[in-house]
mmCIF file of C-alpha atoms in Angstrom:
data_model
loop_
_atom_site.group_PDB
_atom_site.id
_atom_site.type_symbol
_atom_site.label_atom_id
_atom_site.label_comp_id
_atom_site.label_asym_id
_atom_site.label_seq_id
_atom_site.Cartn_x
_atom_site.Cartn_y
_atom_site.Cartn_z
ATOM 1 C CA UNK N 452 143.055 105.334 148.128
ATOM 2 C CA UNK N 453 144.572 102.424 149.193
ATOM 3 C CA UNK N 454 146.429 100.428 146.534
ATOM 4 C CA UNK N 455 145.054 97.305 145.387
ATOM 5 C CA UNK N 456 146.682 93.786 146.902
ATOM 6 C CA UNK N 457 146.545 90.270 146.473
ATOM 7 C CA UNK N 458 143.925 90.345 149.339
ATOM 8 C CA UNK N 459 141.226 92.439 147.250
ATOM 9 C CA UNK N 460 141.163 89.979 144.814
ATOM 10 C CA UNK N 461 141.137 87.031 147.418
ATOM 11 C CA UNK N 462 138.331 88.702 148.967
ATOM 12 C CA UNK N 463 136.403 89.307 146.020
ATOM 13 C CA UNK N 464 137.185 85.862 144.543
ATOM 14 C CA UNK N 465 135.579 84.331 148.307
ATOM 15 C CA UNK N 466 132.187 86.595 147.771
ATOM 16 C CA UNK N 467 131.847 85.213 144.252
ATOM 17 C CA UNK N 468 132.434 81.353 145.536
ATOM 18 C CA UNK N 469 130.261 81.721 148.528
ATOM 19 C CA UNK N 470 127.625 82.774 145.938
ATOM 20 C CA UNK N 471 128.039 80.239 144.077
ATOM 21 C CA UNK N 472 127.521 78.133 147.023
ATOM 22 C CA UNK N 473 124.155 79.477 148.430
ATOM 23 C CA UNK N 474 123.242 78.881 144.544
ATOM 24 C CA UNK N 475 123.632 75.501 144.908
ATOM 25 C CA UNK N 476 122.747 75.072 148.238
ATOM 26 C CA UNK N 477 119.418 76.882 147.896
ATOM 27 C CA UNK N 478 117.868 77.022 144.474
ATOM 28 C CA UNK N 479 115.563 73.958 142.739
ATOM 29 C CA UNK N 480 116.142 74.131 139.150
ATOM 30 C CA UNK N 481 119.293 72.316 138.306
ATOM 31 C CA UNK N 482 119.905 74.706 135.281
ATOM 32 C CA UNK N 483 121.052 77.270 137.839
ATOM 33 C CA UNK N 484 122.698 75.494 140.350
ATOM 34 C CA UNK N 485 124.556 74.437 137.131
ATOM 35 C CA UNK N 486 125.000 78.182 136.368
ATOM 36 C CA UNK N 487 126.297 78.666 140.257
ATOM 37 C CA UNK N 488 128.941 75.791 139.707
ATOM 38 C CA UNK N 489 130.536 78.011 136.999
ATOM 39 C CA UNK N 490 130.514 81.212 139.701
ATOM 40 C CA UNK N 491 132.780 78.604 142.567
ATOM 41 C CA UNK N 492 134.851 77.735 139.056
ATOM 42 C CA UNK N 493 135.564 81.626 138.364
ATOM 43 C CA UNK N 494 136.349 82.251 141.801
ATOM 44 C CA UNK N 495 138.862 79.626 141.874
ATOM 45 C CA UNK N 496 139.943 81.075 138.613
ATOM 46 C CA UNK N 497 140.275 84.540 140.294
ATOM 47 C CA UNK N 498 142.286 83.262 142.907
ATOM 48 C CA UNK N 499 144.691 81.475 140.636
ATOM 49 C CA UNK N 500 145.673 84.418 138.528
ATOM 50 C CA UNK N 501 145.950 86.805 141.441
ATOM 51 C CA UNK N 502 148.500 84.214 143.101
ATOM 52 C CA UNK N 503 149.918 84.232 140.062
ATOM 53 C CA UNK N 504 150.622 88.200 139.868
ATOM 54 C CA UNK N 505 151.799 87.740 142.924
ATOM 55 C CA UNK N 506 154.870 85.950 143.085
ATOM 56 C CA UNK N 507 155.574 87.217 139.328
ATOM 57 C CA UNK N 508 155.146 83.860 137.098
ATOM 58 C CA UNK N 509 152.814 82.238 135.190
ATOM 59 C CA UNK N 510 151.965 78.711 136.592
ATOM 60 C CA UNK N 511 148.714 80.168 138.204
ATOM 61 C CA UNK N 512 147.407 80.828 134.729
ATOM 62 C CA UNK N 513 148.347 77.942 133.111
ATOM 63 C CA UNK N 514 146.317 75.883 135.732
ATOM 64 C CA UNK N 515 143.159 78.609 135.170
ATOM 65 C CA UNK N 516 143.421 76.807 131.475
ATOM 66 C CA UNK N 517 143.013 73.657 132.697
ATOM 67 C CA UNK N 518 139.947 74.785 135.163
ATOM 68 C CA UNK N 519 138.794 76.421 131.832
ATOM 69 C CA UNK N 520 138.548 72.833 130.084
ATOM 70 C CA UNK N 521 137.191 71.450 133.160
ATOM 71 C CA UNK N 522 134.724 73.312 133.647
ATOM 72 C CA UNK N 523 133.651 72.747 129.982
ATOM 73 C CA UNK N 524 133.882 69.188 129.691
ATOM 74 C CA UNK N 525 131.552 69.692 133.227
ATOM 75 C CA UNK N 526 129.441 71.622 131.506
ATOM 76 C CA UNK N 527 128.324 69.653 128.808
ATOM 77 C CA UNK N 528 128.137 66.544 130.571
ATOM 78 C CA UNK N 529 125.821 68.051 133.358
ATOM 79 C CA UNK N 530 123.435 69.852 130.686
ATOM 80 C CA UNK N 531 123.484 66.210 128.765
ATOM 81 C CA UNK N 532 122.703 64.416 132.253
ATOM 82 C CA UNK N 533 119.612 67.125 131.826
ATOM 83 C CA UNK N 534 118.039 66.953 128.957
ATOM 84 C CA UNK N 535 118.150 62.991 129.798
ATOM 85 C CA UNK N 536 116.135 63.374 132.371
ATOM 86 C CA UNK N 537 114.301 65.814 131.540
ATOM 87 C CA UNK N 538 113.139 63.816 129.037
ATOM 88 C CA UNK N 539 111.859 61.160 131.071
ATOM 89 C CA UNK N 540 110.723 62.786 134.282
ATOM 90 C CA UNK N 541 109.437 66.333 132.720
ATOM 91 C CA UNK N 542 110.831 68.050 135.844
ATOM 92 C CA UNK N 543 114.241 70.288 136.385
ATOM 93 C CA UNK N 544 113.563 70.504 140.205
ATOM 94 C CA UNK N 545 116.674 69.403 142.397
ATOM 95 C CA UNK N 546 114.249 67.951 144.816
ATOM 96 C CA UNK N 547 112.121 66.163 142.587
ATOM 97 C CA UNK N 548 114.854 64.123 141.510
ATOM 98 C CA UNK N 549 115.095 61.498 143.751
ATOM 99 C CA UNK N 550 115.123 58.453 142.135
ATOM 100 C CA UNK N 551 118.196 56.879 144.246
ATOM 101 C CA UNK N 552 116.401 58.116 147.620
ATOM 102 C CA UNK N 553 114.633 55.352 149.218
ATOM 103 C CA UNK C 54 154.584 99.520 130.047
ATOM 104 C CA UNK C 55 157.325 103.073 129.128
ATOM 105 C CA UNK C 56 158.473 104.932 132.646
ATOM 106 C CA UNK C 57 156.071 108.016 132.320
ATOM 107 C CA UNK C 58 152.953 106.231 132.071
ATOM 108 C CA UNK C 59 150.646 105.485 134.960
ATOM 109 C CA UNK C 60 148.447 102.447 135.117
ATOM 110 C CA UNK C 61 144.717 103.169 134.271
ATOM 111 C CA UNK C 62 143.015 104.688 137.477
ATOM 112 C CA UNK C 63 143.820 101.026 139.231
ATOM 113 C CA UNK C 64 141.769 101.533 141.974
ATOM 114 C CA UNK C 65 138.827 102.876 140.539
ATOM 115 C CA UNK C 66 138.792 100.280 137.776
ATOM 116 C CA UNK C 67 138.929 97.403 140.361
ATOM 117 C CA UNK C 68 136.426 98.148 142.736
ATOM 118 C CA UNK C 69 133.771 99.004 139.938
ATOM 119 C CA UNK C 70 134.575 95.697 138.091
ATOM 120 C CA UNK C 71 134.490 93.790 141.587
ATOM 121 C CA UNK C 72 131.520 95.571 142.098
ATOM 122 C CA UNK C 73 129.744 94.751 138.803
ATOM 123 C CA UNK C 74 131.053 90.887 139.119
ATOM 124 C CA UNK C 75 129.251 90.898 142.409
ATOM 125 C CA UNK C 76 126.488 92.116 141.764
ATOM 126 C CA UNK C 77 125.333 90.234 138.870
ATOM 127 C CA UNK C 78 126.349 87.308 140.884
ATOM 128 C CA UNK C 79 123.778 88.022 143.507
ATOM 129 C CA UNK C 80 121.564 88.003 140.426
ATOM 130 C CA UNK C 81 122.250 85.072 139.017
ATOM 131 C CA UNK C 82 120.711 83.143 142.386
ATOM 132 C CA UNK C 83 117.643 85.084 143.027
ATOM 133 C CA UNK C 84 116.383 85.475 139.615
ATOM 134 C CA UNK C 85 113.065 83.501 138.552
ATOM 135 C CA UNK C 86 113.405 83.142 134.915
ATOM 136 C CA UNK C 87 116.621 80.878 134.240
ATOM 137 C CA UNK C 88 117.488 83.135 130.855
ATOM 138 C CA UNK C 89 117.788 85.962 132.963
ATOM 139 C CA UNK C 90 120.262 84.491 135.337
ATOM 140 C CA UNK C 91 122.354 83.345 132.125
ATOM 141 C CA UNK C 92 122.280 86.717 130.793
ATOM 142 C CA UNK C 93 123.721 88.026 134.323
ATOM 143 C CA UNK C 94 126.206 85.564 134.240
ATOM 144 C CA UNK C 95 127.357 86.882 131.147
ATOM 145 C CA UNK C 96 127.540 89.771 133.028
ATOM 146 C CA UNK C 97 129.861 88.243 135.894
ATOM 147 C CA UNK C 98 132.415 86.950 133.521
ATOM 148 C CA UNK C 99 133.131 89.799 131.398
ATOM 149 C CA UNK C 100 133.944 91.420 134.798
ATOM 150 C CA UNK C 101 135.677 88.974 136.021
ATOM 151 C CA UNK C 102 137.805 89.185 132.522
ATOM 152 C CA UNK C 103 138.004 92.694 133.154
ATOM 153 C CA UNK C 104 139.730 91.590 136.575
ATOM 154 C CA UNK C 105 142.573 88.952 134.636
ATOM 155 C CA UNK C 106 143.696 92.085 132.870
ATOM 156 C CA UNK C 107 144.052 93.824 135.554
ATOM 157 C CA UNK C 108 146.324 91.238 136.590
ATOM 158 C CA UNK C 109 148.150 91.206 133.736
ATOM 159 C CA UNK C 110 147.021 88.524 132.342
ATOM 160 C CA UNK C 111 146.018 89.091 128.621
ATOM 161 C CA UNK C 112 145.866 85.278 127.468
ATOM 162 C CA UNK C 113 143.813 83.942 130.261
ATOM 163 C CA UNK C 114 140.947 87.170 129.724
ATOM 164 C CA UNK C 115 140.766 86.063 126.296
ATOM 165 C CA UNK C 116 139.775 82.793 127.281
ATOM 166 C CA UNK C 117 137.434 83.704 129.599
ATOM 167 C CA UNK C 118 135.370 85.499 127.101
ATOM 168 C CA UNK C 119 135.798 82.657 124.053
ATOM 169 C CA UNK C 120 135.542 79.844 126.104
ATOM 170 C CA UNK C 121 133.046 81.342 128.532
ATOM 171 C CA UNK C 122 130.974 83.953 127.544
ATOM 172 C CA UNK C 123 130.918 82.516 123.949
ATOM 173 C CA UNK C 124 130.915 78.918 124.274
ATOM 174 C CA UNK C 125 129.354 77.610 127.601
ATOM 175 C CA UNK C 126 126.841 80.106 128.288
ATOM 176 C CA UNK C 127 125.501 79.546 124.422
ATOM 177 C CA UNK C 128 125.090 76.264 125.760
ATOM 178 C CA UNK C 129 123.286 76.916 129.130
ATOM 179 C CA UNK C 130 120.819 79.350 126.984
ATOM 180 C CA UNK C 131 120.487 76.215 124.455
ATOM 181 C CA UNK C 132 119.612 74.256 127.460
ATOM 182 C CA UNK C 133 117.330 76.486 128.586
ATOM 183 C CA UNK C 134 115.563 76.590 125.706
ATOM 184 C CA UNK C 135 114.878 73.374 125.295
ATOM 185 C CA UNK C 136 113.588 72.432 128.704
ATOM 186 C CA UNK C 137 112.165 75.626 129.199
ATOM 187 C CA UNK C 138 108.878 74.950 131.434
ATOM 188 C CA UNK C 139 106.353 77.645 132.156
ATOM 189 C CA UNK C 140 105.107 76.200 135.300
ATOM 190 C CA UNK C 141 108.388 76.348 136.728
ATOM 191 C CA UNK C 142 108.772 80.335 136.394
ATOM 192 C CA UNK C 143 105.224 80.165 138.891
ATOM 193 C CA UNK C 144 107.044 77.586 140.838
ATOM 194 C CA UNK C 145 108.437 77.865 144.618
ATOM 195 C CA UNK C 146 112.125 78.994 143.555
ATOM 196 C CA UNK C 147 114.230 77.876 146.475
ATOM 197 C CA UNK C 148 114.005 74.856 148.371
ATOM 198 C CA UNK C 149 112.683 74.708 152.191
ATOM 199 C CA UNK C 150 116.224 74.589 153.824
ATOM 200 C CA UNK C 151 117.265 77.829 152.209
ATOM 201 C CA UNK C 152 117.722 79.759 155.370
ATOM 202 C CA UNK C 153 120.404 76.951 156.694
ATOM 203 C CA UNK C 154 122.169 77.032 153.359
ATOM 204 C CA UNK C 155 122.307 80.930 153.393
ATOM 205 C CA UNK C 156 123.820 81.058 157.148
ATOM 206 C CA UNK C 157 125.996 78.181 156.494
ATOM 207 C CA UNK C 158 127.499 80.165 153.510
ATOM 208 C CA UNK C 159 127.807 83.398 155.011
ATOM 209 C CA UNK C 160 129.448 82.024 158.138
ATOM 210 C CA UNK C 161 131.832 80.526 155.078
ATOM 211 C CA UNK C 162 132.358 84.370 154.055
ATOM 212 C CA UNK C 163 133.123 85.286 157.163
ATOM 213 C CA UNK C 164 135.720 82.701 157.879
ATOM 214 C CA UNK C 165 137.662 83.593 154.407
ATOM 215 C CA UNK C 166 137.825 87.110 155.363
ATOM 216 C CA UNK C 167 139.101 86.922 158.986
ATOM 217 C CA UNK C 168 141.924 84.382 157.785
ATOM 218 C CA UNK C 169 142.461 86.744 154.950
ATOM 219 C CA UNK C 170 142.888 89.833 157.152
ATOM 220 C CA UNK C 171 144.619 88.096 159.822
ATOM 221 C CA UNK C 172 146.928 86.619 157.715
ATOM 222 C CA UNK C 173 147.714 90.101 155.891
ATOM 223 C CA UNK C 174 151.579 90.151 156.619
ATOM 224 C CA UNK C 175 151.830 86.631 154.992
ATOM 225 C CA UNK C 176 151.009 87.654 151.754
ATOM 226 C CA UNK C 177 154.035 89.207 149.765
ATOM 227 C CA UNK C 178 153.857 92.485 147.996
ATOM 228 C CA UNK C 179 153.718 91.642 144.221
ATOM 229 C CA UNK C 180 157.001 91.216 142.679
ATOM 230 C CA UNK C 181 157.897 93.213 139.334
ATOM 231 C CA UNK C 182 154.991 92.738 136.978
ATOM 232 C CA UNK C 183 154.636 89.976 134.565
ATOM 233 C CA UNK C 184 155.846 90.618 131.195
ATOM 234 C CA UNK C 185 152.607 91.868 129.161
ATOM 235 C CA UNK C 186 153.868 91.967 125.746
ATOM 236 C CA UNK C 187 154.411 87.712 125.133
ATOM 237 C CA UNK C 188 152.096 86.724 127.464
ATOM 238 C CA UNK C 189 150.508 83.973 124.818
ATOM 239 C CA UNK C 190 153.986 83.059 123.968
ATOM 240 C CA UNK C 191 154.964 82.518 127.594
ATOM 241 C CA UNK C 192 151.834 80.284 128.623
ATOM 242 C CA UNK C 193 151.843 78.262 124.941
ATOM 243 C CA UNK C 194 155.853 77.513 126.001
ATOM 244 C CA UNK C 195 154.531 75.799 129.853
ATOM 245 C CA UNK C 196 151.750 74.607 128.123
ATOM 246 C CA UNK C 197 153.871 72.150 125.346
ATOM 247 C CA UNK C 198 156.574 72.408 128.587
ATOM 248 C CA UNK C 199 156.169 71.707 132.045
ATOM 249 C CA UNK C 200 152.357 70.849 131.378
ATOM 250 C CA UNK C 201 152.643 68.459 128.398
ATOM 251 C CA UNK C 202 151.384 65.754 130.084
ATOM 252 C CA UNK C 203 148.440 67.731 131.382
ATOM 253 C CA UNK C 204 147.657 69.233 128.465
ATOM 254 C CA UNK C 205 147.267 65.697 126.650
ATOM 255 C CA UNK C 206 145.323 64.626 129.620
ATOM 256 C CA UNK C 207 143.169 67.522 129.200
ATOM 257 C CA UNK C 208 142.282 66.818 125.574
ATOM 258 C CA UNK C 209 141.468 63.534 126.528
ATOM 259 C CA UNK C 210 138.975 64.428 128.890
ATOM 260 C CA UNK C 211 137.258 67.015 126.336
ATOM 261 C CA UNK C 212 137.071 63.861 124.591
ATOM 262 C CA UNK C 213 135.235 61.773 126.698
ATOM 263 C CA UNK C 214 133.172 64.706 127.608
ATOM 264 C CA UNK C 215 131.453 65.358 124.170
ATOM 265 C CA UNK C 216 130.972 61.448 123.968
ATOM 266 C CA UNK C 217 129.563 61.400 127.315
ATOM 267 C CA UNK C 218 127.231 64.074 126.187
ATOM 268 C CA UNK C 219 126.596 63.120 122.551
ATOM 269 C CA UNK C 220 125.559 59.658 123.414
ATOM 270 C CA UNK C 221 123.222 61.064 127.525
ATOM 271 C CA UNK C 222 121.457 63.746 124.949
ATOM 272 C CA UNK C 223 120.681 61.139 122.537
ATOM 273 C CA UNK C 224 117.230 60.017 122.219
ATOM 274 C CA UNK C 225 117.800 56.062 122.370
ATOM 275 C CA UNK C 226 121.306 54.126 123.388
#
């Protein structure tokens, strides 16, 4: 077997992100395009630590922390933004939600 | 790691997490029922912790799974249970343009993987691996270190984030 390289991981860490983007690009309930956000964030993630390993220090994983926390504080805000409107519209459908759309 | 012992079937282990992560990706997107695309998400990041070990790097897996696993998907599955709609699991699931967004992506794939492969030789071989043992130790050091402003930063913006979503989630303002 071939032995595993930074390029694996790369490649895996692009079929996770473009998941994440036919996620968003595709689906109507904002819940899981929310959900498909946090897949592009892990991919990032991925790549991060695998450049890491790869030229043997640890700055790649300290900035995976910070994604951590941003992802988070994204996180919470977006599922706050929800439950707003939710709460005024009674719909979680991306396309019903076009109040700025003229 | 003592000169004698051989890492843990590498290969094997990689392609089955990569694999699983995958996988439960794919079902995250076409599932109906929003719980059940949580619960595969789960699914993707405990792989994808699986994969930071792998990489040798302890402190960052941990994370993952606290942070992650534990905190934000308890809060998706909150979410979900309080907007949870019935009509919606009868509902169309994907919008009309899907098929554009679906090419557009996979033509995305495609470009990532031919720069990847073409751009093989550019890639150095992984130097000696990181040190294991003080992990933690190492990242806490960069954290208070080289990131200190970052990390301050960083606590700010958790900051404004729970405001920001104390104060949307509340019922008047």
């Amino acid at each position: 077997m071939v032995p595993i390289t930074t390029l694996h991981y790369l490649v895996v860490a692009a079929a996770l992100f473009v998941l994440g983007v036919i996620g968003v690009l595709t689906r109507r309930n904002v819940v899981i395009v929310l959900m498909s956000i946090e897949l592009i964030l892990n991919a990032v993630n991925l790549n991060l630590v695998a450049f890491s390993r790869m030229w043997g220090n640890l700055h790649g994983q300290v900035f995976s922390i910070f994604i951590v926390v941003d992802a988070a504080a994204e996180a919470a805000v977006g599922l706050g933004i929800l439950i707003a409107f939710f709460r005024n519209k009674e719909t979680i459908n991306v396309d019903e939600i076009d109040l700025l759309k003229w | 790691m003592t000169p004698g012992m051989t890492p843990v079937a590498t290969p094997f282990f990689f392609y089955f997490l990569s694999a699983l992560a995958v996988i439960s990706g794919v079902l995250v997107i076409t599932r109906r029922n929003a719980v059940h695309s949580a619960l595969a998400l789960i699914v993707t990041l405990l792989a994808v912790s699986g994969l930071y070990l792998m990489l040798y790097a302890p402190f960052v897996a941990g994370v993952q799974i606290i942070v992650y696993a534990g905190g934000i998907m308890v809060l998706f599955l909150f979410v979900i249970m309080l907007v949870n709609l019935e009509r919606t699991v009868k509902e169309r699931q994907f919008n009309r343009i899907w098929p554009v967004g679906v090419v557009a992506a996979v033509a995305l794939l495609g470009l990532f993987v031919s720069v990847f492969v073409k751009g093989k030789n550019l890639f150095p071989e992984p130097r000696i691996p990181l040190a294991e043992a003080n992990n933690t130790q190492q990242v806490g050091i960069m954290l208070y270190g080289n990131y200190m402003f970052a990390f301050e930063i960083a606590s700010l913006l958790l900051l404004v984030a729970i405001l920001g979503a104390v104060i949307m989630a509340k019922k008047r303002i």
